[in-house]
XYZ file of C-alpha atoms in Angstrom:
651
model
C -28.568 -76.131 21.219
C -27.451 -72.520 21.136
C -24.095 -71.550 19.609
C -22.259 -68.636 17.903
C -23.150 -68.925 14.254
C -20.951 -67.915 11.365
C -22.181 -65.075 9.189
C -22.274 -65.305 5.412
C -18.947 -63.490 5.395
C -17.366 -66.179 7.535
C -17.087 -63.988 10.636
C -18.478 -65.014 14.034
C -21.819 -63.401 14.867
C -21.912 -60.997 17.784
C -25.319 -62.062 19.099
C -26.375 -65.636 20.061
C -29.220 -67.112 17.964
C -31.122 -70.368 17.986
C -30.488 -73.084 15.454
C -33.706 -72.312 13.615
C -33.073 -68.546 13.438
C -32.682 -66.975 10.009
C -30.050 -64.535 8.766
C -32.833 -61.973 8.234
C -33.741 -62.057 11.906
C -30.085 -61.630 12.805
C -29.759 -58.573 10.553
C -32.756 -56.985 12.302
C -31.083 -57.511 15.681
C -27.923 -55.893 14.391
C -29.831 -52.841 13.116
C -31.498 -52.417 16.482
C -28.063 -52.385 18.110
C -26.791 -49.664 15.747
C -29.833 -47.503 16.259
C -29.342 -47.603 19.982
C -25.798 -46.197 19.992
C -25.678 -43.755 17.019
C -25.973 -39.964 17.601
C -29.159 -38.444 16.214
C -28.827 -35.366 13.983
C -29.436 -32.074 15.729
C -30.241 -30.334 12.454
C -33.554 -30.386 10.657
C -31.947 -30.110 7.210
C -28.632 -29.369 5.482
C -29.042 -25.599 5.759
C -29.679 -25.938 9.474
C -26.556 -28.124 9.721
C -24.513 -25.381 8.062
C -25.922 -22.887 10.536
C -24.914 -25.092 13.474
C -21.387 -25.414 12.064
C -20.606 -21.747 12.714
C -20.568 -20.040 16.081
C -19.427 -16.595 17.125
C -18.228 -15.150 20.396
C -18.552 -11.690 18.839
C -21.758 -11.593 16.810
C -22.048 -8.649 14.457
C -24.541 -6.027 15.456
C -26.846 -4.508 12.859
C -26.718 -0.997 14.254
C -29.321 1.174 12.487
C -27.041 4.210 12.285
C -24.277 2.098 10.752
C -26.624 0.695 8.110
C -27.853 4.227 7.409
C -24.260 5.364 6.939
C -23.612 2.569 4.427
C -26.749 3.514 2.493
C -25.744 7.179 2.417
C -22.346 6.212 0.987
C -24.091 4.427 -1.880
C -26.566 7.244 -2.519
C -26.585 8.460 -6.086
C -25.971 12.172 -6.638
C -29.406 12.578 -8.219
C -31.413 10.773 -5.538
C -32.679 11.969 -2.190
C -32.102 8.681 -0.395
C -29.740 5.764 -0.654
C -30.640 2.171 -1.544
C -31.942 -0.403 0.904
C -28.846 -1.966 2.484
C -28.767 -5.565 3.662
C -25.813 -6.424 5.881
C -24.746 -9.709 4.290
C -26.933 -12.629 3.318
C -29.000 -13.397 6.385
C -29.800 -17.025 7.238
C -33.555 -16.515 7.141
C -34.317 -18.952 4.355
C -37.680 -19.983 5.814
C -39.024 -16.415 6.048
C -41.035 -15.213 3.038
C -39.049 -12.724 0.940
C -41.310 -9.759 1.654
C -41.144 -10.423 5.388
C -37.389 -10.857 5.164
C -36.929 -7.426 3.558
C -39.205 -5.887 6.157
C -37.139 -7.346 8.990
C -33.904 -6.064 7.480
C -35.069 -2.595 6.440
C -33.741 0.290 8.458
C -36.108 2.866 9.936
C -34.482 5.712 7.972
C -35.716 4.252 4.682
C -38.780 6.201 3.522
C -38.809 5.799 -0.244
C -37.961 3.262 -2.908
C -34.903 4.035 -5.044
C -34.673 3.477 -8.793
C -33.048 0.117 -8.125
C -36.569 -1.203 -7.513
C -37.110 -4.175 -5.273
C -33.467 -5.284 -5.328
C -31.708 -4.572 -2.015
C -27.995 -3.799 -2.020
C -26.209 -6.642 -0.240
C -23.197 -5.307 1.657
C -20.523 -7.359 3.400
C -19.116 -5.027 6.036
C -15.651 -5.531 7.569
C -15.455 -9.256 6.949
C -12.550 -11.214 8.383
C -9.763 -12.517 6.109
C -11.187 -16.051 6.272
C -14.604 -14.824 5.121
C -13.044 -12.751 2.345
C -11.039 -15.786 1.195
C -14.294 -17.710 0.842
C -16.003 -14.939 -1.126
C -13.015 -14.459 -3.440
C -12.741 -18.167 -4.162
C -16.493 -18.431 -4.792
C -16.971 -15.408 -7.016
C -13.642 -14.278 -8.516
C -12.086 -16.415 -11.277
C -8.296 -16.493 -11.187
C -8.193 -16.665 -7.386
C -6.349 -19.497 -5.636
C -4.736 -20.375 -2.315
C -0.981 -20.861 -2.577
C 0.971 -23.587 -0.807
C 1.886 -21.114 1.950
C -1.744 -20.099 2.497
C -1.700 -16.699 0.745
C -4.507 -15.598 -1.562
C -3.196 -15.338 -5.129
C -5.278 -13.170 -7.432
C -5.162 -11.087 -10.597
C -5.718 -7.354 -11.009
C -6.941 -7.635 -14.584
C -5.539 -5.698 -17.529
C -3.871 -3.052 -15.339
C -0.947 -4.387 -13.296
C 0.285 -1.020 -12.069
C -0.938 2.500 -11.318
C -2.191 4.813 -14.072
C -0.728 8.224 -13.063
C -1.731 9.923 -16.334
C -5.370 9.027 -15.582
C -5.455 10.607 -12.123
C -7.653 13.693 -11.821
C -8.067 16.228 -9.014
C -11.276 18.242 -8.948
C -10.701 21.990 -9.168
C -12.773 23.385 -6.282
C -12.913 26.865 -4.807
C -11.961 25.663 -1.327
C -8.670 24.042 -2.390
C -7.665 25.247 -5.867
C -5.263 27.824 -4.423
C -3.417 25.085 -2.522
C -2.995 22.544 -5.314
C 0.155 22.305 -7.401
C -1.585 22.031 -10.793
C -0.038 20.472 -13.869
C 0.817 23.137 -16.439
C 3.689 24.099 -18.730
C 5.531 20.822 -18.066
C 6.118 21.773 -14.433
C 6.298 18.135 -13.295
C 3.042 18.201 -11.309
C 0.965 14.978 -11.258
C -2.272 16.909 -10.651
C -4.395 17.052 -13.798
C -7.568 19.004 -13.208
C -11.227 18.004 -13.552
C -14.349 20.085 -12.993
C -17.017 19.244 -10.413
C -19.661 18.289 -12.962
C -17.415 15.692 -14.588
C -16.578 14.260 -11.187
C -20.301 13.891 -10.458
C -20.808 12.153 -13.806
C -18.088 9.640 -13.017
C -19.346 9.215 -9.459
C -22.875 8.557 -10.765
C -21.517 5.961 -13.166
C -19.561 4.226 -10.392
C -22.404 4.230 -7.853
C -24.955 2.974 -10.380
C -22.615 0.139 -11.313
C -21.983 -0.807 -7.683
C -25.684 -0.780 -6.820
C -26.426 -3.169 -9.699
C -24.143 -5.892 -8.337
C -25.261 -8.922 -6.344
C -22.816 -8.169 -3.541
C -20.580 -5.355 -2.352
C -17.756 -5.226 0.171
C -17.187 -2.342 2.558
C -14.194 -1.898 4.827
C -14.027 0.837 7.446
C -10.578 1.560 8.844
C -8.112 4.273 9.762
C -5.181 6.055 8.120
C -2.564 7.182 10.655
C -1.426 5.501 13.885
C -1.530 8.756 15.860
C -5.048 8.877 17.386
C -4.969 12.682 17.253
C -4.215 12.790 13.518
C -5.833 9.679 12.068
C -8.706 9.882 9.605
C -11.605 7.461 9.111
C -11.576 5.758 5.708
C -14.416 3.839 4.057
C -13.725 1.616 1.045
C -16.620 0.366 -1.105
C -15.621 -2.232 -3.691
C -16.932 -5.052 -5.837
C -14.192 -7.610 -5.160
C -13.344 -9.500 -2.000
C -9.686 -9.254 -3.017
C -9.880 -5.456 -2.836
C -11.558 -5.608 0.581
C -8.851 -7.944 1.898
C -6.154 -5.716 0.423
C -7.495 -2.675 2.280
C -8.058 -4.763 5.428
C -4.294 -5.311 5.307
C -3.259 -1.795 4.308
C -5.459 0.331 6.574
C -5.346 0.288 10.369
C -7.962 -2.203 11.510
C -10.518 -0.879 14.035
C -11.408 -2.701 17.239
C -14.967 -3.982 17.615
C -15.868 -0.962 19.737
C -14.234 1.468 17.301
C -16.170 -0.099 14.441
C -19.450 0.159 16.341
C -18.776 3.878 16.944
C -17.210 4.521 13.526
C -19.985 6.801 12.296
C -19.527 8.851 9.143
C -16.171 8.406 7.366
C -13.804 11.300 6.764
C -13.002 10.021 3.270
C -14.555 7.385 1.000
C -13.218 5.334 -1.912
C -15.824 4.150 -4.442
C -14.001 1.428 -6.368
C -15.898 0.449 -9.513
C -12.670 -0.538 -11.251
C -14.178 -3.313 -13.360
C -16.387 -0.741 -15.135
C -14.786 1.683 -17.628
C -15.344 5.407 -17.905
C -17.313 6.910 -20.764
C -14.541 7.976 -23.137
C -16.696 10.856 -24.372
C -16.717 12.395 -20.892
C -14.593 15.539 -20.578
C -11.032 15.236 -19.224
C -10.810 11.477 -20.000
C -7.622 10.234 -21.638
C -8.410 6.496 -21.593
C -10.972 4.013 -20.258
C -9.465 4.557 -16.799
C -10.011 7.430 -14.402
C -8.981 7.861 -10.773
C -10.705 10.995 -9.474
C -10.168 12.800 -6.156
C -12.588 15.390 -4.785
C -11.360 17.096 -1.627
C -14.684 18.888 -1.242
C -16.807 15.721 -1.514
C -14.143 13.786 0.424
C -14.354 10.988 -2.096
C -12.255 9.106 -4.590
C -13.844 7.363 -7.591
C -12.041 4.554 -9.423
C -13.182 3.432 -12.890
C -11.432 1.252 -15.443
C -8.675 -0.300 -13.304
C -8.713 -3.121 -10.773
C -5.131 -2.561 -9.623
C -5.405 -2.408 -5.818
C -2.461 -0.048 -5.431
C -4.652 2.813 -6.691
C -6.577 2.691 -3.392
C -3.456 2.658 -1.222
C -1.843 5.565 -3.058
C -5.151 7.419 -3.249
C -5.259 7.557 0.546
C -1.613 8.627 0.607
C -2.413 11.456 -1.825
C -5.224 12.667 0.425
C -2.957 12.508 3.487
C -0.391 14.531 1.505
C -2.977 17.305 1.393
C -4.673 17.064 4.793
C -1.641 16.559 7.029
C 0.354 19.661 5.961
C -2.756 21.753 6.630
C -2.476 20.542 10.236
C 1.243 21.273 10.413
C 2.128 17.581 10.014
C 4.658 16.604 7.347
C 3.662 13.615 5.179
C 6.564 11.627 3.750
C 7.137 8.802 1.260
C 9.680 6.909 3.316
C 10.598 3.831 5.309
C 11.192 4.154 9.037
C 12.896 2.167 11.775
C 13.989 2.782 15.354
C 17.053 1.759 17.368
C 17.407 0.482 20.926
C 17.948 4.036 22.154
C 14.691 5.188 20.539
C 16.672 6.831 17.717
C 14.466 7.012 14.626
C 15.729 7.010 11.042
C 13.687 7.885 7.956
C 14.743 6.285 4.660
C 13.852 8.003 1.372
C 14.423 6.352 -1.979
C 12.887 5.433 -5.315
C 12.555 1.922 -6.686
C 15.830 0.002 -6.773
C 17.697 2.156 -4.248
C 17.450 -0.359 -1.390
C 14.933 1.504 0.773
C 13.064 -1.634 1.827
C 16.209 -3.709 2.310
C 18.040 -1.089 4.382
C 15.078 -0.002 6.511
C 14.348 -3.655 7.374
C 17.065 -4.273 9.962
C 16.938 -7.124 12.520
C 18.562 -4.830 15.091
C 16.070 -1.996 14.562
C 12.286 -2.523 14.811
C 10.325 -1.451 11.744
C 7.822 1.392 12.192
C 6.773 1.208 8.540
C 8.029 0.558 5.045
C 6.475 3.259 2.868
C 4.264 6.084 4.197
C 4.808 8.206 7.313
C 4.000 11.500 8.953
C 6.180 13.701 11.155
C 4.091 15.664 13.621
C 4.473 17.490 16.921
C 4.885 14.274 18.926
C 7.191 12.425 16.535
C 6.625 10.100 13.601
C 3.814 7.688 12.866
C 3.016 5.226 10.121
C 0.017 6.031 7.927
C -0.683 2.393 7.106
C -1.557 -0.822 8.886
C 0.300 -3.032 6.442
C 3.000 -3.406 3.803
C 2.826 -3.645 0.004
C 6.089 -5.271 -0.992
C 7.446 -6.015 -4.432
C 8.043 -9.740 -4.721
C 9.572 -10.238 -8.165
C 12.748 -12.330 -7.674
C 11.996 -12.608 -3.953
C 14.464 -14.908 -2.147
C 14.228 -16.194 1.395
C 17.937 -15.601 2.045
C 17.857 -12.001 0.798
C 14.607 -10.761 2.372
C 13.522 -13.272 5.039
C 11.113 -10.834 6.720
C 9.033 -10.414 3.551
C 9.304 -14.114 2.698
C 8.007 -15.127 6.121
C 5.130 -12.638 5.889
C 3.641 -14.492 2.925
C 1.096 -16.731 4.631
C -2.633 -16.917 5.325
C -4.113 -13.419 5.064
C -1.525 -12.145 2.585
C -2.680 -11.061 -0.867
C -0.328 -12.059 -3.681
C -1.045 -9.927 -6.711
C -0.303 -11.151 -10.259
C 2.187 -13.842 -9.230
C 2.691 -17.109 -11.119
C 2.340 -20.433 -9.302
C 2.491 -24.150 -10.100
C -0.989 -25.340 -11.054
C -0.584 -28.572 -9.080
C 1.456 -27.731 -5.979
C 0.405 -24.045 -5.831
C 4.025 -23.122 -5.054
C 4.776 -19.562 -6.143
C 7.514 -18.902 -8.686
C 8.653 -15.447 -7.611
C 11.130 -15.242 -10.503
C 8.376 -15.617 -13.100
C 7.254 -12.338 -14.698
C 4.759 -13.841 -17.166
C 1.962 -11.566 -15.876
C 4.030 -8.524 -14.888
C 7.319 -7.378 -13.369
C 5.225 -5.596 -10.751
C 4.198 -8.613 -8.661
C 3.199 -7.599 -5.136
C 2.456 -8.924 -1.656
C 0.088 -7.134 0.732
C 0.093 -8.153 4.393
C -0.616 -6.632 7.837
C 2.447 -5.027 9.396
C 2.329 -7.370 12.386
C 3.311 -10.154 9.960
C 6.796 -8.612 10.178
C 8.263 -10.194 13.310
C 10.345 -7.113 14.081
C 7.548 -4.559 13.650
C 6.978 -1.926 16.323
C 3.311 -1.862 17.345
C 1.845 0.754 17.684
C 3.719 2.089 14.668
C 4.887 5.352 16.225
C 8.217 6.789 17.332
C 9.948 9.944 18.579
C 11.355 12.684 16.360
C 13.893 11.369 13.809
C 17.567 11.608 14.538
C 18.650 10.846 10.961
C 17.269 11.257 7.446
C 18.854 9.002 4.822
C 18.265 10.016 1.200
C 19.038 7.011 -0.985
C 19.985 7.082 -4.643
C 21.257 4.465 -7.053
C 23.716 6.447 -9.155
C 24.342 4.332 -12.250
C 26.695 7.015 -13.607
C 29.164 6.044 -10.862
C 30.222 9.564 -9.857
C 28.520 10.208 -6.492
C 30.223 9.156 -3.233
C 28.778 6.274 -1.170
C 27.831 8.677 1.627
C 27.908 12.405 2.270
C 26.670 14.624 5.065
C 24.219 17.300 3.933
C 23.595 20.828 5.136
C 19.974 21.894 5.655
C 19.910 23.585 2.241
C 21.512 20.558 0.559
C 18.968 18.314 2.250
C 16.157 20.446 0.821
C 17.737 20.413 -2.642
C 18.250 16.644 -2.790
C 14.904 15.944 -1.133
C 13.115 17.980 -3.804
C 15.229 16.416 -6.570
C 14.512 12.796 -5.558
C 17.232 11.355 -7.816
C 18.029 7.823 -8.899
C 18.973 6.230 -12.237
C 17.579 3.473 -14.391
C 20.024 1.048 -15.958
C 20.037 -1.037 -19.126
C 17.757 -4.045 -18.859
C 15.300 -2.571 -16.373
C 13.056 -1.173 -19.106
C 12.825 -1.806 -22.809
C 14.844 0.652 -24.876
C 17.255 1.746 -22.130
C 20.837 1.093 -23.255
C 22.742 3.389 -20.889
C 22.124 4.999 -17.487
C 19.084 7.267 -17.439
C 18.533 9.803 -14.651
C 15.140 9.744 -12.925
C 13.845 12.486 -10.651
C 10.717 12.321 -8.494
C 10.009 15.326 -6.285
C 10.241 14.524 -2.569
C 10.868 10.882 -3.556
C 7.149 10.539 -4.297
C 6.188 13.119 -6.887
C 3.177 11.153 -8.143
C 1.376 11.648 -4.825
C 2.030 15.316 -4.044
C -0.826 17.802 -3.958
C 1.090 20.826 -2.619
C 4.142 22.302 -4.345
C 7.300 20.286 -3.469
C 8.802 23.333 -1.763
C 5.963 23.194 0.802
C 7.103 19.764 1.968
C 10.792 20.693 1.792
C 10.303 23.829 3.894
C 8.418 21.820 6.538
C 11.233 19.250 6.507
C 13.885 21.928 7.048
C 11.881 23.465 9.888
C 11.567 20.144 11.679
C 15.253 19.365 11.150
C 16.106 22.673 12.852
C 13.687 22.059 15.715
C 14.940 18.570 16.536
C 18.601 18.630 15.475
C 18.087 15.998 12.781
C 21.019 15.027 10.537
C 20.632 14.388 6.797
C 22.739 12.049 4.647
C 22.924 11.239 0.943
C 23.730 7.536 0.498
C 24.555 6.146 -2.948
C 23.850 2.434 -3.392
C 24.753 2.487 -7.093
C 27.990 2.166 -9.036
C 31.646 2.981 -8.420
C 34.755 2.830 -10.609
C 32.773 3.685 -13.723
C 29.234 3.887 -14.968
C 26.928 0.892 -15.209
C 28.513 -1.705 -17.497
C 32.048 -0.557 -16.629
C 32.247 -0.173 -12.860
C 30.705 -2.308 -10.137
C 27.882 -1.742 -7.709
C 28.671 -0.945 -4.076
C 28.535 -4.090 -1.997
C 25.568 -4.350 0.308
C 27.812 -5.161 3.277
C 29.661 -1.870 2.783
C 26.401 0.101 2.519
C 25.178 -1.562 5.718
C 28.455 -0.570 7.417
C 27.818 3.030 6.343
C 24.272 2.915 7.754
C 25.627 1.419 10.990
C 28.197 4.221 11.235
C 25.412 6.786 10.865
C 23.386 5.127 13.607
C 26.304 4.708 15.982
C 27.252 8.393 15.694
C 30.661 7.584 14.236
C 30.128 9.887 11.251
C 29.195 12.841 13.448
C 32.801 12.962 14.644
C 34.479 12.057 11.344
C 36.764 14.240 9.257
C 35.349 15.320 5.911
C 36.639 16.210 2.451
C 34.662 18.049 -0.232
C 33.858 16.809 -3.729
C 34.012 18.895 -6.923
C 30.891 20.364 -8.567
C 28.358 18.917 -6.056
C 30.346 20.234 -3.069
C 29.401 17.215 -0.931
C 31.123 16.533 2.402
C 32.471 12.973 2.355
C 33.984 11.247 5.442
C 37.641 10.336 4.972
C 37.257 6.996 6.781
C 34.488 4.655 7.971
C 34.836 1.447 9.952
C 34.711 -1.681 7.788
C 34.582 0.334 4.555
C 37.666 0.526 2.244
C 39.016 4.056 2.412
C 39.619 4.276 -1.342
C 35.940 3.552 -1.973
C 34.921 6.841 -0.324
C 36.478 8.929 -3.112
C 34.606 8.165 -6.362
C 37.182 9.864 -8.620
C 39.934 7.650 -7.227
C 38.018 4.587 -8.423
C 37.998 5.711 -12.065
C 40.991 4.922 -14.260
C 40.020 7.634 -16.759
C 39.890 10.855 -14.699
C 38.796 13.010 -17.632
C 35.828 10.756 -18.306
C 34.937 10.924 -14.607
C 34.841 14.726 -14.677
C 32.785 14.877 -17.871
C 30.311 12.325 -16.485
C 30.067 14.269 -13.233
C 29.406 17.453 -15.223
C 26.711 15.658 -17.242
C 24.914 14.497 -14.081
C 25.132 18.014 -12.626
C 23.483 19.404 -15.758
C 20.645 16.885 -15.414
C 20.157 17.883 -11.774
C 20.113 21.603 -12.623
C 17.721 21.183 -15.513
C 15.288 19.224 -13.362
C 15.474 21.637 -10.420
C 14.732 24.677 -12.559
C 11.015 23.779 -12.226
C 11.150 24.440 -8.468
C 13.757 27.194 -8.204
C 11.254 29.989 -7.556
C 10.157 28.407 -4.281
C 6.496 28.192 -5.244
C 5.660 30.912 -2.718
C 6.429 28.622 0.227
C 9.897 29.933 1.084
C 11.467 33.374 1.014
C 13.384 34.517 -2.037
C 16.596 34.404 -0.011
C 16.046 30.797 1.094
C 15.054 29.746 -2.432
C 18.355 31.175 -3.704
C 20.306 29.383 -0.964
C 18.639 26.087 -1.865
C 19.561 26.495 -5.543
C 23.138 27.359 -4.504
C 23.251 24.125 -2.459
C 22.973 22.156 -5.691
C 25.785 21.393 -8.145
C 27.898 24.218 -9.566
C 28.452 23.668 -13.255
C 31.996 24.003 -14.593
C 32.673 26.806 -17.022
C 35.603 26.488 -19.458
C 36.894 23.425 -17.672
C 36.841 24.853 -14.177
C 34.287 25.027 -11.380
């Protein structure tokens, strides 16, 4: 008779069989059942399966003019045509190689370059996800952190190399440039055109030898009337992702119509310069040619060179258009009142400009034009050494997928970042798009500023926490760009050390500082803008004796500026610097407003104040002539707005 038979495993069989049936017959029946319900593969092989895995609602278009533009960018100085450009690695594995090249070759290509049969493979404006994949595949030292950020290393250089920056002396611009000579403080070391071409040739030849290149086309400047088109050519996916974050990302239509860039960065940073080339001071060189509209990077993989290279170029181009370029943070209040924050490292610029009650327009680079202010960048490049969630939640929360973490240390198992660890460098950084800041104002534009806040961290402890500046004082302190280093911040520093950086960004200026200061004064007059000097440093004595101003008190001062309270306040004047200090501020101890009152030794206070005044005067002597950008009378008034040194114990 028929019955359900037990299988060799002891389980009841699913199909009825006769008593004389064998287990082999039963297994065949089972296989037939499986074959009837399984889903057949829709791919012919594994490569075809990978192709089916990816779909796109916005397929990239291989526009011939765009490919031609990429080839022209990579053209060597000594060659009539650029290399054959292949837009990525096409999935044409079954097409013979010769046919494949023929199908990908642009019509403009008429001759073979010296690179022979090797096409230049270019990945153009990849998405962050694609750049993650390329970085993880091809760049050792790259990992994904527990929060999803891309952690990577910049190689031997973990900061900028300002002494290796060169500006090409060219007839069209040499009369505009503030050249370095006679210890005048200029960052602009000259190079001749031939040497630039030698370095460019070296960079382009290196890039064309590589198996893959990355190109990102984007914009600098949120004002459509003032923005410039930037092209970045680089050898690392990390660099492409960095500039994807830092530039303003084009829409699909803007990218299709991008055309020829206004300025190009050729980043061959993994390849050193020839040390025997003229004007070279090391194996690194960062060269800017305003005539060629190009920047060449050799010998450093630090991504910040690209960001600041664009800022340097904007510092030249924008003033020629009557637009003031500024190294500053910027936020805006509910009444559309804009504030610009100037300050060197350690002054609190990032902390104070990032205010939950005031949307952020940008954290570092801005322009002030005829319509108001606009951010130059599409992202932020934040220091993250000792980063804490409770202190800077906006930056902490921005570290996620798409963010580049540069030179950080992380746990090799959990991939959790140790932001306090400086094993690689003190200069650990995070690069992320500005929309990662929840309180960002998009588009990053605003009306004319109502307030300028010049921040300093006075470690000598003699400057007041806030003072209102006249136009001439604003120009003086803007050009001075003062702060102070303290013991422990750098090796060898045992007492406060004054630091001055013209216009709070001297390393990036191309014009004389007085050019920027005169434009600032003009715009202040036009729009009734107020200027303030805010000290976030020490009180009651120098560093090591006194104490630093509490952040809550500094925030109360900033709030009083924004509310208009200080416009109606009564003021007293300080000795030597002749600063106007409010006699009272809401939620700020009145005694704190008078720095001399906080010192127990009044004589030491006066001698320290005199010492700082001497440092200011010595530094400003480089700019006192006005550089030809202001009248002799105004130059004298600006100098008079600085400190007045005491003679024989009296002012």
